Every structure is written in C-alpha cells, then in structure tokens.
Coordinates of C-alpha atoms in Angstrom, one line a residue:
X491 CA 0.8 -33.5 -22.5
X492 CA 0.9 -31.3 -19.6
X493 CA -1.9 -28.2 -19.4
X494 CA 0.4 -25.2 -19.6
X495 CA -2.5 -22.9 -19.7
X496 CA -3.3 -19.6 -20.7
X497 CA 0.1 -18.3 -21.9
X498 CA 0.5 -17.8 -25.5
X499 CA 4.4 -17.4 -24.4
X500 CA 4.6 -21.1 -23.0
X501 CA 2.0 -22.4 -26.0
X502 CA 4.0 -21.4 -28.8
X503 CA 7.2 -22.6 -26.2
X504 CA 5.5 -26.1 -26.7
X505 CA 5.0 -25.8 -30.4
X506 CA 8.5 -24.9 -30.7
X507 CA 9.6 -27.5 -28.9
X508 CA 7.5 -30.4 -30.1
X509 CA 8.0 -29.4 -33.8
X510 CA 11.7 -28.2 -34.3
X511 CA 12.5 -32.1 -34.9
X512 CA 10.2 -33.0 -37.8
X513 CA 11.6 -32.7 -41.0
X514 CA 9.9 -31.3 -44.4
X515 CA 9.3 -34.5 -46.1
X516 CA 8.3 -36.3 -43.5
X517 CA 10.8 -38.1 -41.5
X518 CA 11.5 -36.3 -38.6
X519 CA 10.1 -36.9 -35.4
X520 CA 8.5 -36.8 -32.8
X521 CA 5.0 -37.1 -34.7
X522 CA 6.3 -37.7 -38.2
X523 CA 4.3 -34.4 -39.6
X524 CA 5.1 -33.3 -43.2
X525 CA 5.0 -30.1 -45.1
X526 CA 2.6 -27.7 -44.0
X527 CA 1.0 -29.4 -41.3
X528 CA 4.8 -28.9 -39.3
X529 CA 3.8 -25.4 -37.2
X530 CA 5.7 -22.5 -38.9
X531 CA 7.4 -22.0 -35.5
X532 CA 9.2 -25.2 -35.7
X533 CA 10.1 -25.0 -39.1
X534 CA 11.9 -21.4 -38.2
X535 CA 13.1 -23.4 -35.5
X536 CA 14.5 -25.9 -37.0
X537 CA 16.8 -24.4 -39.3
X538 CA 18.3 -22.0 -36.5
X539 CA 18.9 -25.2 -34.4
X540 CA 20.4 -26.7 -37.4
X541 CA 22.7 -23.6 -37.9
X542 CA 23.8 -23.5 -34.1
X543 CA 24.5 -27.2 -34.5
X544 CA 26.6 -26.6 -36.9
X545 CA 28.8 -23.4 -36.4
X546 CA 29.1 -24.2 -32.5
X547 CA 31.9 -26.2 -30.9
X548 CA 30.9 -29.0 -29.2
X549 CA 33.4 -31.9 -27.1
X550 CA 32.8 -34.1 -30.1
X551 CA 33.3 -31.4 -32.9
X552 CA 35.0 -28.5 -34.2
X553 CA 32.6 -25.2 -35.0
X554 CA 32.2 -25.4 -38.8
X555 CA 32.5 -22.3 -41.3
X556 CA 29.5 -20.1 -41.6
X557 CA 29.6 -20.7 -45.9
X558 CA 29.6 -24.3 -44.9
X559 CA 26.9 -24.6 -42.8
X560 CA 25.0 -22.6 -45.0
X561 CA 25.7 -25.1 -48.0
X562 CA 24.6 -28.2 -45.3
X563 CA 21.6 -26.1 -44.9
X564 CA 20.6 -25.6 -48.5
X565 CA 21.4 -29.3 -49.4
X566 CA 18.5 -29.6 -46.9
X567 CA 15.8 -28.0 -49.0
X568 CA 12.8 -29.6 -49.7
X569 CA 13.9 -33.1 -47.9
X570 CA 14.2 -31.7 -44.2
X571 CA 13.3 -28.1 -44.4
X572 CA 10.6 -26.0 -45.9
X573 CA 11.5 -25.1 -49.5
X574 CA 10.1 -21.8 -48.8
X575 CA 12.3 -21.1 -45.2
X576 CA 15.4 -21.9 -47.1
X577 CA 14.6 -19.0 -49.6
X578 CA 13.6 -16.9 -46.7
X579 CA 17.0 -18.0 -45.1
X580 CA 19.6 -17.5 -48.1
X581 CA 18.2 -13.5 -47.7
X582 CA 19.0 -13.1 -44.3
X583 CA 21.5 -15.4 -43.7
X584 CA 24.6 -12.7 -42.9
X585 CA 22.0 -11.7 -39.8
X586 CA 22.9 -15.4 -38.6
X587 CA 26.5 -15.0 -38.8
X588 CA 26.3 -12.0 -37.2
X589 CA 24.1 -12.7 -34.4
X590 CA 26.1 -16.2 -33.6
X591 CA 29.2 -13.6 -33.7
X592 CA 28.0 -11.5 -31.0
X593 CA 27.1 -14.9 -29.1
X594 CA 30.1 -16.9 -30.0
X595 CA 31.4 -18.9 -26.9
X596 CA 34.8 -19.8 -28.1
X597 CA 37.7 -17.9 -30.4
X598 CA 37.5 -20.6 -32.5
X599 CA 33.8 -20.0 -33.2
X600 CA 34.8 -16.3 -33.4
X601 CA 37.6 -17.1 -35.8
X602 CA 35.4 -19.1 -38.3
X603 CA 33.0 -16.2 -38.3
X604 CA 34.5 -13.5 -39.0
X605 CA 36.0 -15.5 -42.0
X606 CA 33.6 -14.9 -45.0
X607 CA 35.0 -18.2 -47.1

C-alpha cells in the first residue's frame, strides 16, 4: 500500500475501497475478512454498490426493479452482508430509490423507479 497521509478523507477513501468487496461470512475478497472485523464503511458500502449494480443499466443488462433488487439484497443477509445493515437498510430503503431517481442515467432506469411493484 501506498502512504496517502494525513487525510482522514483519502483514509476512509482507502477503507472504502479495500473493503466494499468482502462479504459477511467470509468469502469476499480482497483479504477474506468476516463479520465485524470488515470496516463499517465497507459494509455500508457494499450494499449501496450492490444496489447501483443492480437497478443501473449496464451494455450487458437491463436496470432491475427497485422491489427486486431489494429482495436480491435481503436474500443476502447474514451470507454476504451484515445482518444488522440489512435491518438498517429495509428502514431506509425508499431514500435509495429515491436518490438513484434523482441520479438515474437512463428512462428506463427512471421508468423502473418510479414503479413501486
């Protein structure tokens, strides 16, 4: 690893970025952590990254339905994210749909959104 230095900005950047991948029971990578010793900032992490993932249109997928990414997310619990974050999730997820509203890319996306099924 690089020194970054003093900046709690660009520390926590690094956490973020090195933890967002490992997974709750301990598969994930790059450093195979498990549970609690995964940095609370990548377990937030992870599940928004999941979410965008998941709702966004990509050249090899369709944007999927906000309910349905949701469910993907939940199935999730305890095996790739923090039992706890899911909870934490489930209460605020309509402030996911509608922040990915307001920075939707394509109608499609849009379209999907706005739908509440």
């Amino acid at each position: 690893e690089q020194e970054i230095g003093q900046s709690s900005f660009l520390r926590l950047a690094c956490e973020v970025a090195l933890s967002h991948h490992e997974k709750w029971d301990g598969s994930g990578y790059p450093y195979g952590l498990k549970g609690e010793d995964i940095p609370i900032s990548g377990r937030i992490m992870a599940i928004a990254d999941v979410y965008d993932a998941l709702i966004s249109k990509r050249v090899y997928k369709s944007p999927m339905p906000h309910k349905k990414a949701v469910d993907i997310i939940v199935e999730g619990r305890g095996s790739h994210f923090d039992p706890y974050m899911i909870d934490t999730f489930l209460e605020i997820e309509d402030d996911f749909r509608t922040i990915a509203l307001e920075f939707a890319d394509f109608d499609e996306e849009r379209d999907l959104l706005i739908n509440k099924d």
